[in-house]
Amino acid sequence: MIKAIARAVFGSVGPFKPTTIERRDLQPHDVLIEIKYSGICHSDIHTARGEWGPVNYPLVPGHEIAGVVAQVGSKVTKYAIGDRVGVGCMVDSCRECDRCREGNEQYCRNGNTGTYAATDRYGQYTQGGYSTHIVVTEDFVVRIPDALGLDVAAPLLCAGITTYSPLRHWKAGPGKKIAVVGLGGLGHMAVKLARAMGAEVTVLSQTLKKKDDGLRMGADHYYATNDPETFNKLVGSFDLIINTVSAKIDVGAYLSLLTLDGTIVNVGAPAEPMSIHVLPLILQRRSFAGSTIGGIRETQEMLDFCAEHRIAPEIEVIAANQIDEAWERVLASDVRYRFVIDIRTMKEEIEWRKK
């Protein structure tokens, strides 16, 4: 087994503690990645605190992973030692069902294997990217283009693909009017991506306090949803609304903002259920949909698109001993716009303690 240094939670109320975890020995098609950076996603918090179901502790979260190939299995053909690579929200799937064969591993009929808090095909409980190393089959590793720094590439493996996938699926582009609900880790990426695709972009945020940021990132318009006049003014305006917030919203109010055949897509995942009235759907042939991440092929496409268009998330790099504070700031919406852990600081802390 391969030893890795990690930060783990040992219960639903934390805090994080240094620990050592074991990674499996490399199988023929496996890649050992030395993790350089790991992004912090709101999903990490939901999962670790048991809000999405029971969790086995200790848990090492993290599914926005960027690093360098340190070792390869005997039959690996896609990567070599030293390659710049990433791992997102899943590390395996059945690879046999029609959805996997079509490149939609995220919707695997037999269930994909999450990067953490899941059981893999070897019977091991998966642990995520808040660690120094990870072993992943080469088919679930993506290549990070040279034009992207590893630190900014990490959040693209969740925040980037989570917003890119629905924008592509619902054909964002010139002539389309798109609204993004929330300007956080997901929302700011949705704005940048939609703008690069050629759409007219509007941000719908609770207040105007991030308006300057939103416009700088590429939004054409910015409205406060705590102003009732916003919903009166924008009735029937949008072809597509990407809802990125992880809190309950008044879906009916946002449905009224869609034009004929418009769609609101939820990518934020609130812990509590939301309800809707169907009449607004029926009268304008509107749709209320959901979307998760993209498949591996689409994730690579997204990374290449970001490199080509010079799109990167706006990040705050932190040390491993700041994770608890960062989580609290995520919950308080006090981050602009994604925390990224410098994994080197885990090793440096261990080395310091040995002195």
GROMACS .gro file of C-alpha atoms in nm:
model
  355
    1MET     CA    1   0.000   0.000   0.000
    2ILE     CA    2   0.104   0.359  -0.065
    3LYS     CA    3   0.109   0.599   0.231
    4ALA     CA    4  -0.027   0.952   0.190
    5ILE     CA    5  -0.045   1.245   0.429
    6ALA     CA    6  -0.396   1.387   0.457
    7ARG     CA    7  -0.638   1.611   0.642
    8ALA     CA    8  -0.951   1.430   0.762
    9VAL     CA    9  -1.263   1.493   0.964
   10PHE     CA   10  -1.341   1.231   1.228
   11GLY     CA   11  -1.705   1.323   1.280
   12SER     CA   12  -1.983   1.541   1.142
   13VAL     CA   13  -1.877   1.844   1.345
   14GLY     CA   14  -1.505   1.833   1.261
   15PRO     CA   15  -1.246   1.972   1.306
   16PHE     CA   16  -0.984   1.863   1.054
   17LYS     CA   17  -0.684   1.673   1.184
   18PRO     CA   18  -0.362   1.555   1.020
   19THR     CA   19  -0.360   1.185   0.946
   20THR     CA   20  -0.206   0.921   0.724
   21ILE     CA   21  -0.411   0.719   0.475
   22GLU     CA   22  -0.335   0.426   0.250
   23ARG     CA   23  -0.372   0.425  -0.126
   24ARG     CA   24  -0.387   0.097  -0.314
   25ASP     CA   25  -0.083  -0.041  -0.489
   26LEU     CA   26  -0.093   0.042  -0.858
   27GLN     CA   27  -0.293  -0.189  -1.081
   28PRO     CA   28  -0.179  -0.214  -1.445
   29HIS     CA   29  -0.391   0.081  -1.562
   30ASP     CA   30  -0.350   0.297  -1.251
   31VAL     CA   31  -0.179   0.633  -1.216
   32LEU     CA   32  -0.024   0.762  -0.894
   33ILE     CA   33  -0.068   1.138  -0.874
   34GLU     CA   34   0.127   1.368  -0.646
   35ILE     CA   35  -0.138   1.623  -0.558
   36LYS     CA   36  -0.027   1.985  -0.572
   37TYR     CA   37  -0.359   2.164  -0.517
   38SER     CA   38  -0.708   2.066  -0.407
   39GLY     CA   39  -1.010   2.293  -0.430
   40ILE     CA   40  -1.274   2.326  -0.160
   41CYS     CA   41  -1.631   2.265  -0.280
   42HIS     CA   42  -1.953   2.320  -0.087
   43SER     CA   43  -2.026   1.953  -0.159
   44ASP     CA   44  -1.731   1.864   0.065
   45ILE     CA   45  -1.911   2.031   0.354
   46HIS     CA   46  -2.252   1.878   0.280
   47THR     CA   47  -2.098   1.531   0.262
   48ALA     CA   48  -1.868   1.555   0.562
   49ARG     CA   49  -2.149   1.684   0.784
   50GLY     CA   50  -2.380   1.398   0.685
   51GLU     CA   51  -2.633   1.624   0.514
   52TRP     CA   52  -2.655   1.398   0.209
   53GLY     CA   53  -2.656   1.067   0.393
   54PRO     CA   54  -2.448   0.853   0.631
   55VAL     CA   55  -2.070   0.889   0.614
   56ASN     CA   56  -1.786   0.663   0.723
   57TYR     CA   57  -1.529   0.849   0.928
   58PRO     CA   58  -1.251   0.944   0.913
   59LEU     CA   59  -1.325   1.118   0.583
   60VAL     CA   60  -1.082   1.296   0.353
   61PRO     CA   61  -1.287   1.520   0.120
   62GLY     CA   62  -1.177   1.688  -0.201
   63HIS     CA   63  -1.274   1.631  -0.563
   64GLU     CA   64  -1.100   1.921  -0.733
   65ILE     CA   65  -0.754   1.772  -0.769
   66ALA     CA   66  -0.457   1.897  -0.970
   67GLY     CA   67  -0.113   1.745  -0.963
   68VAL     CA   68   0.165   1.563  -1.141
   69VAL     CA   69   0.197   1.198  -1.238
   70ALA     CA   70   0.447   1.032  -1.002
   71GLN     CA   71   0.417   0.670  -1.115
   72VAL     CA   72   0.225   0.466  -1.371
   73GLY     CA   73   0.103   0.108  -1.390
   74SER     CA   74   0.253  -0.142  -1.631
   75LYS     CA   75  -0.019  -0.101  -1.896
   76VAL     CA   76  -0.081   0.275  -1.876
   77THR     CA   77  -0.071   0.435  -2.223
   78LYS     CA   78  -0.230   0.777  -2.171
   79TYR     CA   79   0.009   0.935  -1.921
   80ALA     CA   80   0.373   0.942  -1.827
   81ILE     CA   81   0.565   1.047  -1.517
   82GLY     CA   82   0.572   1.426  -1.492
   83ASP     CA   83   0.248   1.490  -1.682
   84ARG     CA   84   0.020   1.761  -1.542
   85VAL     CA   85  -0.312   1.597  -1.462
   86GLY     CA   86  -0.637   1.634  -1.273
   87VAL     CA   87  -0.909   1.428  -1.109
   88GLY     CA   88  -1.265   1.545  -1.055
   89CYS     CA   89  -1.572   1.416  -0.878
   90MET     CA   90  -1.551   1.052  -0.985
   91VAL     CA   91  -1.273   0.797  -1.008
   92ASP     CA   92  -1.452   0.507  -1.179
   93SER     CA   93  -1.777   0.373  -1.323
   94CYS     CA   94  -1.894   0.041  -1.463
   95ARG     CA   95  -1.756   0.144  -1.806
   96GLU     CA   96  -1.992  -0.109  -1.968
   97CYS     CA   97  -2.342   0.043  -1.976
   98ASP     CA   98  -2.469   0.250  -2.267
   99ARG     CA   99  -2.418   0.576  -2.078
  100CYS     CA  100  -2.056   0.500  -1.997
  101ARG     CA  101  -1.989   0.398  -2.357
  102GLU     CA  102  -2.142   0.729  -2.472
  103GLY     CA  103  -1.907   0.927  -2.246
  104ASN     CA  104  -2.167   1.000  -1.979
  105GLU     CA  105  -1.996   0.817  -1.695
  106GLN     CA  106  -2.145   1.067  -1.451
  107TYR     CA  107  -2.485   0.907  -1.522
  108CYS     CA  108  -2.360   0.547  -1.514
  109ARG     CA  109  -2.657   0.311  -1.480
  110ASN     CA  110  -2.469   0.116  -1.215
  111GLY     CA  111  -2.350   0.426  -1.035
  112ASN     CA  112  -2.013   0.596  -1.070
  113THR     CA  113  -1.756   0.582  -0.793
  114GLY     CA  114  -1.716   0.913  -0.613
  115THR     CA  115  -1.368   1.046  -0.546
  116TYR     CA  116  -1.444   1.030  -0.176
  117ALA     CA  117  -1.712   0.875   0.051
  118ALA     CA  118  -1.772   0.584  -0.188
  119THR     CA  119  -1.668   0.220  -0.215
  120ASP     CA  120  -1.458   0.134  -0.518
  121ARG     CA  121  -1.443  -0.187  -0.719
  122TYR     CA  122  -1.163  -0.311  -0.490
  123GLY     CA  123  -1.384  -0.276  -0.182
  124GLN     CA  124  -1.193   0.023  -0.049
  125TYR     CA  125  -1.358   0.338   0.087
  126THR     CA  126  -1.246   0.625  -0.134
  127GLN     CA  127  -1.067   0.923   0.015
  128GLY     CA  128  -1.029   1.254  -0.165
  129GLY     CA  129  -0.787   1.526  -0.255
  130TYR     CA  130  -0.711   1.686   0.081
  131SER     CA  131  -0.405   1.460   0.069
  132THR     CA  132  -0.061   1.432  -0.086
  133HIS     CA  133  -0.126   1.142  -0.324
  134ILE     CA  134  -0.408   0.958  -0.495
  135VAL     CA  135  -0.426   0.648  -0.715
  136VAL     CA  136  -0.678   0.657  -1.003
  137THR     CA  137  -0.731   0.448  -1.313
  138GLU     CA  138  -0.599   0.632  -1.619
  139ASP     CA  139  -0.946   0.645  -1.780
  140PHE     CA  140  -1.063   0.885  -1.508
  141VAL     CA  141  -0.764   1.117  -1.520
  142VAL     CA  142  -0.763   1.430  -1.737
  143ARG     CA  143  -0.475   1.628  -1.881
  144ILE     CA  144  -0.427   1.987  -1.765
  145PRO     CA  145  -0.315   2.213  -2.050
  146ASP     CA  146   0.009   2.405  -2.001
  147ALA     CA  147  -0.181   2.734  -2.032
  148LEU     CA  148  -0.357   2.665  -1.700
  149GLY     CA  149  -0.178   2.689  -1.367
  150LEU     CA  150  -0.235   2.387  -1.147
  151ASP     CA  151  -0.377   2.608  -0.872
  152VAL     CA  152  -0.652   2.754  -1.093
  153ALA     CA  153  -0.707   2.425  -1.275
  154ALA     CA  154  -0.814   2.246  -0.957
  155PRO     CA  155  -1.159   2.415  -0.919
  156LEU     CA  156  -1.233   2.355  -1.286
  157LEU     CA  157  -1.261   1.984  -1.206
  158CYS     CA  158  -1.591   2.053  -1.027
  159ALA     CA  159  -1.698   2.417  -1.045
  160GLY     CA  160  -1.588   2.439  -1.406
  161ILE     CA  161  -1.740   2.120  -1.544
  162THR     CA  162  -2.056   2.150  -1.333
  163THR     CA  163  -2.142   2.474  -1.512
  164TYR     CA  164  -1.987   2.396  -1.851
  165SER     CA  165  -2.190   2.078  -1.897
  166PRO     CA  166  -2.541   2.232  -1.877
  167LEU     CA  167  -2.432   2.535  -2.079
  168ARG     CA  168  -2.321   2.301  -2.357
  169HIS     CA  169  -2.620   2.069  -2.324
  170TRP     CA  170  -2.873   2.354  -2.347
  171LYS     CA  171  -2.673   2.513  -2.630
  172ALA     CA  172  -2.552   2.837  -2.479
  173GLY     CA  173  -2.416   3.062  -2.748
  174PRO     CA  174  -2.477   3.372  -2.960
  175GLY     CA  175  -2.839   3.488  -2.949
  176LYS     CA  176  -2.911   3.312  -2.619
  177LYS     CA  177  -2.999   3.503  -2.304
  178ILE     CA  178  -2.873   3.328  -1.996
  179ALA     CA  179  -2.914   3.410  -1.628
  180VAL     CA  180  -2.688   3.281  -1.352
  181VAL     CA  181  -2.837   3.263  -1.004
  182GLY     CA  182  -2.567   3.329  -0.746
  183LEU     CA  183  -2.215   3.459  -0.795
  184GLY     CA  184  -2.014   3.212  -0.590
  185GLY     CA  185  -1.773   2.933  -0.676
  186LEU     CA  186  -2.005   2.784  -0.938
  187GLY     CA  187  -2.175   3.106  -1.043
  188HIS     CA  188  -1.863   3.300  -1.131
  189MET     CA  189  -1.750   3.013  -1.354
  190ALA     CA  190  -2.092   3.000  -1.523
  191VAL     CA  191  -2.063   3.372  -1.603
  192LYS     CA  192  -1.715   3.339  -1.752
  193LEU     CA  193  -1.802   3.029  -1.954
  194ALA     CA  194  -2.134   3.157  -2.086
  195ARG     CA  195  -1.972   3.482  -2.193
  196ALA     CA  196  -1.693   3.296  -2.373
  197MET     CA  197  -1.959   3.090  -2.554
  198GLY     CA  198  -2.110   3.412  -2.687
  199ALA     CA  199  -2.430   3.434  -2.481
  200GLU     CA  200  -2.580   3.746  -2.323
  201VAL     CA  201  -2.530   3.693  -1.952
  202THR     CA  202  -2.722   3.826  -1.652
  203VAL     CA  203  -2.636   3.764  -1.288
  204LEU     CA  204  -2.920   3.729  -1.037
  205SER     CA  205  -2.778   3.769  -0.687
  206GLN     CA  206  -2.938   3.852  -0.354
  207THR     CA  207  -2.774   4.193  -0.341
  208LEU     CA  208  -2.560   4.417  -0.559
  209LYS     CA  209  -2.249   4.388  -0.343
  210LYS     CA  210  -2.068   4.175  -0.606
  211LYS     CA  211  -2.196   4.370  -0.906
  212ASP     CA  212  -1.858   4.513  -1.000
  213ASP     CA  213  -1.706   4.165  -0.992
  214GLY     CA  214  -1.985   4.017  -1.200
  215LEU     CA  215  -1.957   4.280  -1.470
  216ARG     CA  216  -1.578   4.247  -1.473
  217MET     CA  217  -1.611   3.873  -1.523
  218GLY     CA  218  -1.825   3.921  -1.830
  219ALA     CA  219  -2.186   3.965  -1.719
  220ASP     CA  220  -2.386   4.209  -1.931
  221HIS     CA  221  -2.642   4.277  -1.658
  222TYR     CA  222  -2.663   4.234  -1.281
  223TYR     CA  223  -2.980   4.241  -1.067
  224ALA     CA  224  -3.057   4.201  -0.698
  225THR     CA  225  -3.317   3.934  -0.621
  226ASN     CA  226  -3.401   4.097  -0.288
  227ASP     CA  227  -3.561   4.374  -0.494
  228PRO     CA  228  -3.915   4.261  -0.594
  229GLU     CA  229  -3.899   4.486  -0.898
  230THR     CA  230  -3.633   4.259  -1.045
  231PHE     CA  231  -3.886   3.981  -1.101
  232ASN     CA  232  -4.140   4.220  -1.252
  233LYS     CA  233  -3.886   4.372  -1.489
  234LEU     CA  234  -3.738   4.044  -1.614
  235VAL     CA  235  -4.053   3.837  -1.677
  236GLY     CA  236  -4.006   3.616  -1.983
  237SER     CA  237  -3.648   3.730  -2.043
  238PHE     CA  238  -3.427   3.421  -2.043
  239ASP     CA  239  -3.373   3.112  -2.254
  240LEU     CA  240  -3.176   2.942  -1.979
  241ILE     CA  241  -3.126   2.998  -1.607
  242ILE     CA  242  -2.840   2.821  -1.428
  243ASN     CA  243  -2.918   2.804  -1.056
  244THR     CA  244  -2.590   2.759  -0.871
  245VAL     CA  245  -2.699   2.821  -0.512
  246SER     CA  246  -2.709   2.543  -0.256
  247ALA     CA  247  -3.000   2.692  -0.066
  248LYS     CA  248  -3.375   2.669  -0.115
  249ILE     CA  249  -3.516   2.930  -0.356
  250ASP     CA  250  -3.863   3.027  -0.475
  251VAL     CA  251  -3.856   2.825  -0.796
  252GLY     CA  252  -4.186   2.970  -0.914
  253ALA     CA  253  -4.051   3.323  -0.911
  254TYR     CA  254  -3.757   3.221  -1.128
  255LEU     CA  255  -3.973   3.019  -1.366
  256SER     CA  256  -4.158   3.339  -1.450
  257LEU     CA  257  -3.832   3.480  -1.586
  258LEU     CA  258  -3.811   3.215  -1.859
  259THR     CA  259  -3.930   3.273  -2.212
  260LEU     CA  260  -4.121   3.015  -2.419
  261ASP     CA  261  -3.936   2.681  -2.408
  262GLY     CA  262  -3.697   2.822  -2.149
  263THR     CA  263  -3.527   2.600  -1.892
  264ILE     CA  264  -3.405   2.649  -1.538
  265VAL     CA  265  -3.128   2.406  -1.449
  266ASN     CA  266  -3.031   2.333  -1.091
  267VAL     CA  267  -2.664   2.259  -1.035
  268GLY     CA  268  -2.662   2.371  -0.671
  269ALA     CA  269  -2.786   2.095  -0.444
  270PRO     CA  270  -2.970   2.219  -0.133
  271ALA     CA  271  -3.016   1.968   0.145
  272GLU     CA  272  -3.388   2.046   0.179
  273PRO     CA  273  -3.652   1.977  -0.091
  274MET     CA  274  -3.796   2.248  -0.315
  275SER     CA  275  -4.153   2.257  -0.447
  276ILE     CA  276  -4.301   2.411  -0.762
  277HIS     CA  277  -4.641   2.483  -0.914
  278VAL     CA  278  -4.672   2.324  -1.258
  279LEU     CA  279  -4.890   2.591  -1.420
  280PRO     CA  280  -4.595   2.820  -1.504
  281LEU     CA  281  -4.434   2.520  -1.675
  282ILE     CA  282  -4.743   2.428  -1.873
  283LEU     CA  283  -4.839   2.773  -1.997
  284GLN     CA  284  -4.500   2.853  -2.153
  285ARG     CA  285  -4.369   2.500  -2.222
  286ARG     CA  286  -4.093   2.568  -1.971
  287SER     CA  287  -3.870   2.306  -1.810
  288PHE     CA  288  -3.725   2.260  -1.463
  289ALA     CA  289  -3.416   2.043  -1.489
  290GLY     CA  290  -3.105   1.932  -1.309
  291SER     CA  291  -2.749   1.861  -1.412
  292THR     CA  292  -2.447   1.715  -1.243
  293ILE     CA  293  -2.088   1.711  -1.364
  294GLY     CA  294  -1.978   1.611  -1.714
  295GLY     CA  295  -1.819   1.290  -1.832
  296ILE     CA  296  -1.445   1.247  -1.870
  297ARG     CA  297  -1.444   1.341  -2.238
  298GLU     CA  298  -1.648   1.655  -2.171
  299THR     CA  299  -1.428   1.746  -1.875
  300GLN     CA  300  -1.122   1.735  -2.098
  301GLU     CA  301  -1.310   1.947  -2.353
  302MET     CA  302  -1.387   2.200  -2.079
  303LEU     CA  303  -1.023   2.224  -1.972
  304ASP     CA  304  -0.913   2.277  -2.330
  305PHE     CA  305  -1.185   2.541  -2.378
  306CYS     CA  306  -1.071   2.727  -2.067
  307ALA     CA  307  -0.710   2.717  -2.181
  308GLU     CA  308  -0.803   2.844  -2.527
  309HIS     CA  309  -1.019   3.128  -2.395
  310ARG     CA  310  -0.795   3.210  -2.098
  311ILE     CA  311  -1.069   3.133  -1.848
  312ALA     CA  312  -0.971   3.062  -1.489
  313PRO     CA  313  -1.152   3.065  -1.156
  314GLU     CA  314  -1.068   3.337  -0.908
  315ILE     CA  315  -0.909   3.168  -0.612
  316GLU     CA  316  -0.767   3.217  -0.265
  317VAL     CA  317  -0.485   2.973  -0.190
  318ILE     CA  318  -0.472   2.853   0.171
  319ALA     CA  319  -0.254   2.630   0.386
  320ALA     CA  320  -0.375   2.295   0.517
  321ASN     CA  321  -0.416   2.434   0.870
  322GLN     CA  322  -0.670   2.689   0.739
  323ILE     CA  323  -0.928   2.440   0.609
  324ASP     CA  324  -1.165   2.472   0.905
  325GLU     CA  325  -1.164   2.849   0.876
  326ALA     CA  326  -1.217   2.825   0.501
  327TRP     CA  327  -1.519   2.598   0.546
  328GLU     CA  328  -1.678   2.847   0.783
  329ARG     CA  329  -1.615   3.123   0.533
  330VAL     CA  330  -1.775   2.916   0.256
  331LEU     CA  331  -2.087   2.878   0.470
  332ALA     CA  332  -2.084   3.254   0.531
  333SER     CA  333  -2.040   3.324   0.156
  334ASP     CA  334  -1.713   3.495   0.245
  335VAL     CA  335  -1.496   3.370  -0.039
  336ARG     CA  336  -1.413   3.522  -0.376
  337TYR     CA  337  -1.448   3.280  -0.531
  338ARG     CA  338  -1.290   2.944  -0.458
  339PHE     CA  339  -1.055   2.824  -0.186
  340VAL     CA  340  -0.768   2.607  -0.303
  341ILE     CA  341  -0.546   2.414  -0.062
  342ASP     CA  342  -0.172   2.420  -0.128
  343ILE     CA  343  -0.100   2.054  -0.053
  344ARG     CA  344   0.270   2.126  -0.011
  345THR     CA  345   0.182   2.278   0.326
  346MET     CA  346   0.072   1.936   0.455
  347LYS     CA  347   0.416   1.794   0.393
  348GLU     CA  348   0.591   2.102   0.527
  349GLU     CA  349   0.396   2.077   0.852
  350ILE     CA  350   0.494   1.713   0.899
  351GLU     CA  351   0.860   1.796   0.828
  352TRP     CA  352   0.846   2.083   1.078
  353ARG     CA  353   0.705   1.855   1.348
  354LYS     CA  354   0.986   1.604   1.293
  355LYS     CA  355   1.251   1.868   1.371
   0.00000   0.00000   0.00000
